[in-house]
């Protein structure tokens, strides 16, 4: 028994297919509890008034947006090293989810920044880094859809993902050097002093768990879809070849 | 409905955008999954 | 490798467009900017390094698709890749030829064009230094991008979408170096970071470019 057994597309579908719906339900329950708790039962914060409630959408989506890219980096490496198609397809499946999460983080942040900082947008390290992340997602997805040959597309996008990750980290530090911060400190960190207060922390944790469960469910479902789509193209190509011979 | 005070519009629009995008993403994923699955079944049953 | 660089240089010279187009593009940008933001000399002098950096970046971007496209069309690229020269060497040679035909002329011309934007004398020197350090990285990153989009038909837009985010660190440190140098502030950090990025790019990206070339010519 090794983890690589699940690289077989059939095995992947039969193993993880049944997980999708339960995971969706779990994600739904966690989101309803976490978001509901956060929306209805938490007090207003001293300086932010009720806008503090945006944290329950903003922080989890940003968290998922970054970690989706890390997941894509890992699966891209697995594809380049071990050439498991499922791995490449999982990276492809995760990209649009990461893109949407990036957009959510950016938009909720802008809406929050307007009354709080007095501006929709500031050229500020965290915001700029997220904008760059957004551009990387766009390029990655565009490249996937531009290359028709699946194996070539997987190789090229993996290379771009890896090179892009290095440059994303570089940009992060370049941007830190380039502009001063306006953004709040980390809402979540190992350092307890930096944390948000406990009243907000618990519902936030539940929301985060909900977002993560949703991400996993979506990526599994979309990976299975990609496997099936790949099979359709393969079958069509085979039928065409058979026709050409006959 | 909790009292949102002067920031009601801000909070509600942020939640609306966030939840709306998530729902759209889930919906798009599910419909595409269904369509592709049906298509594959059709082709495999077609025996070509 | 040297033969490959010389061949590319000769081709660029004979075809004419190589040197000229990038420079003409930069000149047009420099001409257009004052129309866009007004002829105020103090304002122009302040934004000049940034404008010239962004202009140089776009001029480089415009010429990227020529790096491999011509060789790909006439079929000499597969011959190059199967030749005893390692793919990494081809990538490096192509980037070098691209830099000599675009990056170098832009670097030399930018301080002169800076005159049009009222760029002060010390600032012109710093800009020259920053561009000289940064443009090799632009050429190398661009060669990688051109190799990725090799097989894509009408890949120009995709190429810019892929390459421009990768240019961001170079642009940030390069423009910051020119700005700080002009303002007389400490320049060590951007100077070292810019040089470091360029060297690391030249050392590592040829491998990624060679991988991508082999994939595209499979």
Coordinates of C-alpha atoms in Angstrom, one line a residue:
Chain A
X1 CA 0.0 0.0 0.0
X2 CA 1.5 3.3 -1.0
X3 CA 0.1 6.7 -1.6
X4 CA 1.0 6.4 -5.3
X5 CA -1.7 3.8 -5.8
X6 CA -4.2 6.7 -5.9
X7 CA -2.4 8.1 -8.9
X8 CA -4.3 5.5 -11.0
X9 CA -7.2 7.6 -12.4
X10 CA -9.8 4.8 -11.9
X11 CA -8.7 4.2 -8.4
X12 CA -8.7 7.9 -7.7
X13 CA -12.3 8.3 -8.9
X14 CA -13.6 5.2 -7.0
X15 CA -11.8 6.1 -3.8
X16 CA -12.4 9.8 -3.6
X17 CA -15.6 10.2 -5.6
X18 CA -17.8 9.1 -2.7
X19 CA -16.0 11.6 -0.5
X20 CA -17.1 14.6 -2.4
X21 CA -20.7 14.9 -1.2
X22 CA -20.0 14.2 2.5
X23 CA -17.2 16.7 2.4
X24 CA -19.5 19.3 0.8
X25 CA -22.0 18.7 3.6
X26 CA -19.3 19.0 6.2
X27 CA -18.1 22.2 4.6
X28 CA -21.7 23.5 4.4
X29 CA -22.3 22.8 8.1
X30 CA -19.0 24.3 9.2
X31 CA -19.6 27.4 7.1
X32 CA -23.2 27.9 8.4
X33 CA -22.0 27.5 12.0
X34 CA -18.9 29.5 11.7
X35 CA -20.3 32.3 9.5
X36 CA -23.6 32.4 11.4
X37 CA -21.9 32.5 14.7
X38 CA -19.6 35.2 13.4
X39 CA -22.4 37.2 11.8
X40 CA -25.0 37.1 14.5
X41 CA -23.3 36.4 17.8
X42 CA -20.1 38.3 18.0
X43 CA -19.8 41.8 19.4
X44 CA -18.7 44.8 17.4
X45 CA -15.0 45.6 17.7
X46 CA -13.9 48.8 19.4
X47 CA -12.3 50.6 16.4
X48 CA -14.0 48.8 13.5
X49 CA -17.6 48.7 14.5
X50 CA -19.5 46.0 12.7
X51 CA -17.0 45.9 9.8
X52 CA -15.1 43.3 11.9
X53 CA -17.5 40.7 10.6
X54 CA -15.9 40.9 7.2
X55 CA -13.0 39.0 8.8
X56 CA -14.9 35.7 8.6
X57 CA -14.9 35.9 4.8
X58 CA -11.7 37.8 4.2
X59 CA -9.2 35.8 6.2
X60 CA -10.2 32.3 5.3
X61 CA -10.4 33.1 1.6
X62 CA -6.9 34.7 1.7
X63 CA -5.7 31.6 3.6
X64 CA -7.1 29.2 1.0
X65 CA -5.8 31.4 -1.9
X66 CA -2.2 31.1 -0.8
X67 CA -2.4 27.5 0.2
X68 CA -4.1 26.6 -3.1
X69 CA -1.0 27.9 -4.9
X70 CA 1.3 25.9 -2.6
X71 CA -0.8 22.8 -3.3
X72 CA -0.4 23.4 -7.0
X73 CA 3.3 23.8 -6.6
X74 CA 3.5 20.4 -4.8
X75 CA 1.3 18.6 -7.4
X76 CA 3.3 20.2 -10.2
X77 CA 6.5 18.9 -8.7
X78 CA 5.0 15.4 -8.3
X79 CA 3.9 15.5 -12.0
X80 CA 7.4 16.6 -13.2
X81 CA 9.1 14.0 -11.1
X82 CA 6.8 11.0 -11.1
X83 CA 4.6 11.8 -14.1
X84 CA 1.2 10.9 -12.5
X85 CA -1.5 12.5 -14.7
X86 CA -3.8 12.8 -11.7
X87 CA -1.3 15.1 -10.0
X88 CA -1.2 17.5 -13.0
X89 CA -4.9 17.5 -13.3
X90 CA -5.3 18.2 -9.5
X91 CA -3.2 21.3 -10.0
X92 CA -5.3 22.4 -13.0
X93 CA -8.5 21.7 -10.9
X94 CA -7.2 23.8 -8.0
X95 CA -6.3 26.9 -10.0
X96 CA -9.7 28.4 -10.6
X97 CA -10.6 27.8 -7.0
X98 CA -7.5 29.7 -5.9
X99 CA -8.3 32.4 -8.4
X100 CA -11.8 33.0 -7.0
X101 CA -10.5 33.0 -3.4
X102 CA -7.9 35.6 -4.4
X103 CA -10.6 37.7 -5.9
X104 CA -12.8 37.4 -2.8
X105 CA -9.9 38.4 -0.5
X106 CA -9.1 41.4 -2.7
X107 CA -12.7 42.6 -3.0
X108 CA -13.7 42.1 0.6
X109 CA -10.5 43.8 1.6
X110 CA -11.2 46.8 -0.7
X111 CA -14.8 47.1 0.6
X112 CA -13.5 47.0 4.1
X113 CA -10.6 49.4 3.4
X114 CA -12.9 52.1 2.0
X115 CA -14.4 53.1 5.4
X116 CA -11.5 52.0 7.6
X117 CA -8.4 53.3 5.8
X118 CA -10.4 55.8 3.7
X119 CA -9.3 54.2 0.5
X120 CA -10.4 51.3 -1.7
X121 CA -6.8 50.4 -2.6
X122 CA -3.4 51.2 -1.3
X123 CA -0.1 50.2 -2.9
X124 CA 0.8 48.4 0.2
X125 CA 2.8 45.1 0.5
X126 CA 0.0 42.7 1.3
X127 CA -2.4 44.1 -1.1
X128 CA 0.2 44.3 -3.9
X129 CA 1.4 40.7 -3.2
X130 CA -2.2 39.5 -3.6
X131 CA -2.6 41.4 -6.8
X132 CA 0.6 39.7 -8.1
X133 CA -0.8 36.3 -6.9
X134 CA -4.0 37.1 -8.9
X135 CA -1.9 37.7 -12.0
X136 CA 0.0 34.5 -11.6
X137 CA -3.3 32.5 -11.3
X138 CA -4.5 34.2 -14.5
X139 CA -1.4 33.4 -16.5
X140 CA -1.4 29.8 -15.2
X141 CA -5.0 29.2 -16.2
X142 CA -4.6 30.9 -19.5
X143 CA -1.6 28.7 -20.3
X144 CA -3.6 25.5 -19.5
X145 CA -6.4 26.5 -21.9
X146 CA -4.0 27.6 -24.6
X147 CA -2.0 24.4 -25.1
X148 CA -4.1 21.7 -26.8
X149 CA -1.8 18.7 -26.2
X150 CA -2.5 17.5 -22.6
X151 CA 0.9 16.2 -21.6
X152 CA 2.7 19.3 -23.1
X153 CA 0.3 21.5 -21.3
X154 CA 0.9 19.8 -18.0
X155 CA 4.7 20.1 -18.4
X156 CA 4.5 23.8 -19.4
X157 CA 2.2 24.8 -16.6
X158 CA 4.2 22.9 -14.0
X159 CA 7.4 24.7 -15.2
X160 CA 5.5 28.0 -15.0
X161 CA 4.1 27.2 -11.6
X162 CA 7.6 26.4 -10.1
X163 CA 9.4 29.3 -11.7
X164 CA 6.4 31.5 -10.8
X165 CA 6.5 30.4 -7.1
X166 CA 10.2 31.5 -6.9
X167 CA 9.3 34.8 -8.4
X168 CA 6.2 35.2 -6.2
X169 CA 8.4 34.8 -3.1
X170 CA 10.9 37.3 -4.5
X171 CA 8.1 39.8 -5.3
X172 CA 6.8 39.4 -1.8
X173 CA 10.1 40.6 -0.3
X174 CA 10.6 43.2 -3.1
X175 CA 7.2 44.6 -2.3
X176 CA 7.9 44.6 1.4
X177 CA 11.0 46.6 0.7
X178 CA 9.3 48.9 -1.7
X179 CA 6.4 50.2 0.4
X180 CA 5.3 50.7 3.9
X181 CA 2.5 48.6 5.5
X182 CA -1.0 49.8 6.2
X183 CA -2.5 46.4 6.6
X184 CA -3.4 45.0 10.0
X185 CA -0.9 42.5 11.5
X186 CA -1.4 38.8 11.1
X187 CA -4.9 37.8 12.3
X188 CA -3.6 34.4 13.0
X189 CA -0.1 33.6 14.0
X190 CA 1.8 31.5 16.4
X191 CA 2.4 34.6 18.5
X192 CA -0.6 34.9 20.7
X193 CA -0.1 38.6 21.3
X194 CA -0.7 39.2 17.6
X195 CA -4.0 37.3 17.5
X196 CA -7.4 38.7 17.2
X197 CA -9.4 38.5 20.5
X198 CA -10.8 35.2 21.6
X199 CA -14.5 36.2 20.9
X200 CA -13.6 36.4 17.2
X201 CA -11.1 33.7 17.1
X202 CA -13.4 30.7 17.7
X203 CA -15.9 31.4 15.0
X204 CA -13.1 32.4 12.7
X205 CA -11.5 29.0 13.2
X206 CA -14.8 27.3 12.4
X207 CA -15.1 29.4 9.2
X208 CA -11.5 28.5 8.2
X209 CA -12.2 24.8 8.7
X210 CA -15.3 25.3 6.5
X211 CA -13.3 27.0 3.8
X212 CA -10.7 24.4 3.8
X213 CA -13.2 21.5 3.7
X214 CA -14.9 23.3 0.8
X215 CA -11.6 23.7 -1.0
X216 CA -10.8 20.0 -0.6
X217 CA -14.3 19.0 -1.8
X218 CA -14.1 21.3 -4.8
X219 CA -10.6 20.2 -5.8
X220 CA -11.6 16.5 -5.6
X221 CA -14.7 17.1 -7.6
X222 CA -12.9 19.2 -10.2
X223 CA -10.0 16.7 -10.4
X224 CA -12.5 13.9 -11.1
X225 CA -14.1 16.1 -13.8
X226 CA -10.7 16.8 -15.4
X227 CA -9.9 13.0 -15.4
X228 CA -13.3 12.4 -17.2
X229 CA -12.8 15.2 -19.6
X230 CA -9.3 13.9 -20.5
X231 CA -10.8 10.4 -21.1
X232 CA -13.4 11.9 -23.4
X233 CA -10.7 13.6 -25.5
X234 CA -8.8 10.4 -25.6
X235 CA -11.8 8.4 -26.7
X236 CA -12.7 10.9 -29.3
X237 CA -9.2 10.9 -30.7
X238 CA -9.2 7.1 -30.8
X239 CA -12.6 7.1 -32.7
X240 CA -11.2 9.5 -35.2
X241 CA -8.1 7.4 -35.8
X242 CA -10.3 4.3 -36.2
X243 CA -12.4 6.2 -38.8
X244 CA -9.3 7.4 -40.6
X245 CA -8.0 3.8 -40.9
X246 CA -11.4 2.4 -42.0
Chain B
X1 CA -30.6 40.4 12.3
X2 CA -27.8 42.0 14.4
X3 CA -27.5 45.7 14.6
X4 CA -24.8 46.7 12.0
X5 CA -24.9 50.4 12.6
X6 CA -23.4 52.8 10.1
X7 CA -21.4 50.1 8.4
X8 CA -24.4 47.9 7.4
X9 CA -23.9 48.6 3.7
X10 CA -20.2 47.8 3.9
X11 CA -20.6 44.5 5.8
X12 CA -23.5 43.3 3.8
X13 CA -21.9 44.1 0.4
X14 CA -18.6 42.4 1.4
X15 CA -20.5 39.3 2.6
X16 CA -22.7 39.4 -0.5
X17 CA -19.7 39.5 -2.9
X18 CA -17.8 36.8 -1.0
X19 CA -20.7 34.4 -0.6
X20 CA -22.0 35.1 -4.1
X21 CA -18.6 34.2 -5.7
X22 CA -18.4 31.0 -3.6
X23 CA -21.8 29.9 -4.6
X24 CA -21.0 30.7 -8.3
X25 CA -17.8 28.7 -8.0
X26 CA -19.6 25.7 -6.4
X27 CA -22.4 25.9 -8.9
X28 CA -20.0 26.1 -11.9
X29 CA -18.0 23.2 -10.6
X30 CA -21.1 21.0 -10.0
X31 CA -22.7 21.7 -13.4
X32 CA -19.5 21.1 -15.3
X33 CA -18.9 17.8 -13.3
X34 CA -22.4 16.7 -14.2
X35 CA -22.1 17.6 -17.9
X36 CA -18.7 15.9 -18.3
X37 CA -19.9 12.8 -16.5
X38 CA -23.0 12.5 -18.7
X39 CA -21.0 13.1 -21.8
X40 CA -18.5 10.4 -20.9
X41 CA -21.2 7.9 -20.1
X42 CA -22.9 8.7 -23.4
X43 CA -19.6 8.0 -25.3
X44 CA -18.8 4.9 -23.5
X45 CA -22.3 3.5 -23.9
X46 CA -22.1 4.4 -27.6
X47 CA -19.5 1.8 -27.9
X48 CA -17.3 3.7 -30.3
Chain C
X1 CA 27.5 28.8 -28.3
X2 CA 29.4 31.8 -29.6
X3 CA 28.6 30.8 -33.1
X4 CA 24.9 30.8 -32.2
X5 CA 25.1 34.2 -30.6
X6 CA 26.9 35.6 -33.6
X7 CA 24.4 34.0 -36.0
X8 CA 21.5 35.5 -34.1
X9 CA 23.2 38.9 -34.1
X10 CA 23.8 38.7 -37.8
X11 CA 20.2 37.7 -38.5
X12 CA 18.9 40.6 -36.3
X13 CA 21.2 43.1 -38.1
X14 CA 20.2 41.9 -41.5
X15 CA 16.5 41.9 -40.8
X16 CA 16.9 45.5 -39.6
X17 CA 14.1 45.6 -37.1
X18 CA 16.1 44.1 -34.2
X19 CA 17.8 47.2 -32.8
X20 CA 15.5 49.8 -34.2
X21 CA 12.1 48.7 -33.1
X22 CA 12.7 48.6 -29.4
X23 CA 14.4 52.0 -29.4
X24 CA 11.7 53.5 -31.5
X25 CA 9.1 52.2 -29.1
X26 CA 10.9 53.6 -26.1
X27 CA 11.2 57.0 -27.9
X28 CA 7.4 57.0 -28.6
X29 CA 6.7 56.2 -25.0
X30 CA 8.9 59.1 -23.9
X31 CA 7.2 61.4 -26.4
X32 CA 3.7 60.3 -25.3
X33 CA 4.2 60.6 -21.5
X34 CA 4.4 64.4 -21.4
X35 CA 1.2 64.6 -23.4
X36 CA -0.5 62.3 -20.9
X37 CA 0.7 64.0 -17.6
X38 CA 1.4 67.5 -18.7
X39 CA 4.7 69.4 -19.5
X40 CA 5.5 70.3 -15.9
X41 CA 9.3 69.8 -15.7
X42 CA 9.6 69.0 -12.0
X43 CA 6.9 66.3 -12.3
X44 CA 8.4 64.9 -15.4
X45 CA 11.9 64.7 -13.8
X46 CA 10.4 62.9 -10.8
X47 CA 8.6 60.2 -12.8
X48 CA 11.3 59.9 -15.5
X49 CA 13.2 56.9 -14.0
X50 CA 9.9 55.0 -13.5
X51 CA 8.7 55.8 -17.0
X52 CA 11.9 54.8 -18.6
X53 CA 12.0 51.5 -16.6
X54 CA 8.4 50.6 -17.6
X55 CA 9.2 51.7 -21.2
X56 CA 12.3 49.5 -21.3
X57 CA 10.3 46.6 -19.9
X58 CA 7.6 46.9 -22.5
X59 CA 10.2 47.4 -25.3
X60 CA 11.8 44.2 -24.2
X61 CA 8.5 42.4 -24.0
X62 CA 7.6 43.4 -27.6
X63 CA 10.7 41.8 -29.0
X64 CA 10.4 38.5 -27.0
X65 CA 8.4 36.5 -29.5
X66 CA 11.2 36.8 -32.1
X67 CA 13.6 34.9 -29.9
X68 CA 12.4 31.5 -31.0
X69 CA 9.6 32.2 -33.5
X70 CA 11.8 32.5 -36.6
X71 CA 13.9 29.5 -35.8
X72 CA 10.7 27.6 -35.0
X73 CA 9.1 28.5 -38.3
X74 CA 12.0 27.6 -40.6
X75 CA 12.6 24.4 -38.7
X76 CA 16.1 25.2 -37.4
X77 CA 15.1 25.0 -33.8
X78 CA 14.7 21.2 -33.6
X79 CA 18.2 21.0 -35.2
X80 CA 19.6 23.3 -32.6
X81 CA 18.0 21.3 -29.8
X82 CA 19.2 18.0 -31.1
X83 CA 22.7 19.4 -31.7
X84 CA 25.5 18.5 -29.2
X85 CA 25.1 21.9 -27.6
X86 CA 23.1 21.4 -24.4
X87 CA 19.7 23.0 -24.2
X88 CA 20.8 25.2 -21.3
X89 CA 23.6 26.6 -23.6
X90 CA 21.0 27.4 -26.3
X91 CA 18.8 29.2 -23.8
X92 CA 21.7 31.2 -22.6
X93 CA 23.0 32.0 -26.1
X94 CA 19.5 33.1 -27.2
X95 CA 19.1 35.3 -24.1
X96 CA 22.5 36.8 -24.7
X97 CA 21.7 37.6 -28.3
X98 CA 18.4 39.1 -27.3
X99 CA 20.1 41.3 -24.7
X100 CA 22.7 42.5 -27.1
X101 CA 20.1 43.5 -29.7
X102 CA 17.5 45.0 -27.3
X103 CA 18.7 45.3 -23.7
X104 CA 22.0 46.9 -24.4
X105 CA 20.7 49.6 -26.9
X106 CA 17.9 50.4 -24.5
X107 CA 20.3 50.8 -21.6
X108 CA 22.5 53.1 -23.6
X109 CA 19.6 55.1 -25.0
X110 CA 17.6 55.5 -21.9
X111 CA 19.8 58.2 -20.3
X112 CA 19.7 60.2 -23.5
X113 CA 16.0 59.9 -23.7
X114 CA 16.0 60.9 -20.1
X115 CA 17.0 64.4 -21.3
X116 CA 13.6 64.8 -22.9
X117 CA 12.0 64.1 -19.5
X118 CA 14.2 66.5 -17.6
X119 CA 16.1 63.8 -15.8
X120 CA 19.0 65.3 -13.8
X121 CA 22.6 64.3 -14.5
X122 CA 23.3 62.1 -11.5
X123 CA 20.0 60.4 -12.0
X124 CA 20.9 59.6 -15.6
X125 CA 24.0 57.7 -14.4
X126 CA 22.1 55.7 -11.8
X127 CA 19.4 54.8 -14.4
X128 CA 22.2 53.6 -16.7
X129 CA 23.6 51.4 -13.9
X130 CA 20.2 50.1 -12.9
X131 CA 19.3 49.2 -16.5
X132 CA 22.6 47.7 -17.2
X133 CA 22.2 45.4 -14.1
X134 CA 18.5 44.7 -14.7
X135 CA 18.0 44.2 -18.5
X136 CA 20.0 40.9 -18.7
X137 CA 17.5 39.4 -16.2
X138 CA 14.6 40.7 -18.4
X139 CA 16.1 39.0 -21.4
X140 CA 16.6 35.7 -19.6
X141 CA 13.1 35.7 -18.1
X142 CA 11.7 36.6 -21.4
X143 CA 13.6 33.8 -23.1
X144 CA 11.9 31.4 -20.7
X145 CA 8.5 32.9 -21.4
X146 CA 9.1 32.7 -25.2
X147 CA 10.1 29.1 -24.8
X148 CA 6.9 28.3 -22.9
X149 CA 4.6 29.9 -25.5
X150 CA 6.5 28.5 -28.4
X151 CA 3.8 26.1 -29.6
X152 CA 0.9 28.5 -28.9
X153 CA -0.5 30.1 -31.9
X154 CA -0.8 33.9 -31.5
X155 CA 0.9 33.5 -28.1
X156 CA 1.8 37.2 -27.8
X157 CA -0.8 38.1 -25.3
X158 CA -0.3 35.0 -23.2
X159 CA 3.4 35.7 -23.3
X160 CA 2.9 39.1 -21.7
X161 CA 0.5 37.7 -19.1
X162 CA 3.1 35.1 -18.1
X163 CA 6.2 37.2 -18.3
X164 CA 5.1 40.6 -16.8
X165 CA 4.4 39.2 -13.3
X166 CA 7.9 37.7 -13.4
X167 CA 9.4 41.1 -14.2
X168 CA 8.0 42.6 -11.1
X169 CA 10.9 42.1 -8.7
X170 CA 13.4 43.4 -11.3
X171 CA 11.3 46.4 -11.9
X172 CA 10.8 47.2 -8.2
X173 CA 14.5 47.0 -7.3
X174 CA 15.6 48.6 -10.6
X175 CA 13.3 51.6 -10.4
X176 CA 14.0 51.9 -6.7
X177 CA 17.8 51.9 -7.3
X178 CA 17.5 54.6 -9.9
X179 CA 15.2 56.7 -7.7
X180 CA 17.3 56.4 -4.5
X181 CA 20.5 57.0 -6.4
X182 CA 19.0 60.2 -7.9
X183 CA 17.8 61.3 -4.4
X184 CA 21.1 60.6 -2.8
X185 CA 19.7 57.9 -0.4
X186 CA 21.3 54.6 0.5
X187 CA 21.5 52.3 -2.5
X188 CA 23.1 49.2 -1.2
X189 CA 20.0 47.1 -0.7
X190 CA 18.4 47.6 -4.2
X191 CA 21.8 47.4 -5.8
X192 CA 22.7 44.1 -4.3
X193 CA 19.2 42.7 -4.7
X194 CA 19.0 43.7 -8.4
X195 CA 22.5 42.2 -9.1
X196 CA 21.5 39.1 -7.1
X197 CA 18.3 38.6 -9.0
X198 CA 20.1 39.0 -12.4
X199 CA 22.8 36.5 -11.4
X200 CA 20.4 34.0 -10.0
X201 CA 18.2 34.3 -13.1
X202 CA 21.1 33.7 -15.4
X203 CA 22.3 30.8 -13.4
X204 CA 19.0 28.9 -12.9
X205 CA 16.5 29.9 -15.6
X206 CA 18.5 28.3 -18.5
X207 CA 17.7 24.9 -17.0
X208 CA 13.9 25.7 -16.9
X209 CA 14.1 27.1 -20.4
X210 CA 15.9 24.0 -21.7
X211 CA 13.3 21.7 -20.0
X212 CA 10.5 23.7 -21.6
X213 CA 12.2 23.7 -25.0
X214 CA 12.5 19.9 -24.9
X215 CA 8.9 19.6 -23.9
X216 CA 7.7 21.8 -26.8
X217 CA 9.7 20.0 -29.4
X218 CA 8.8 16.5 -28.3

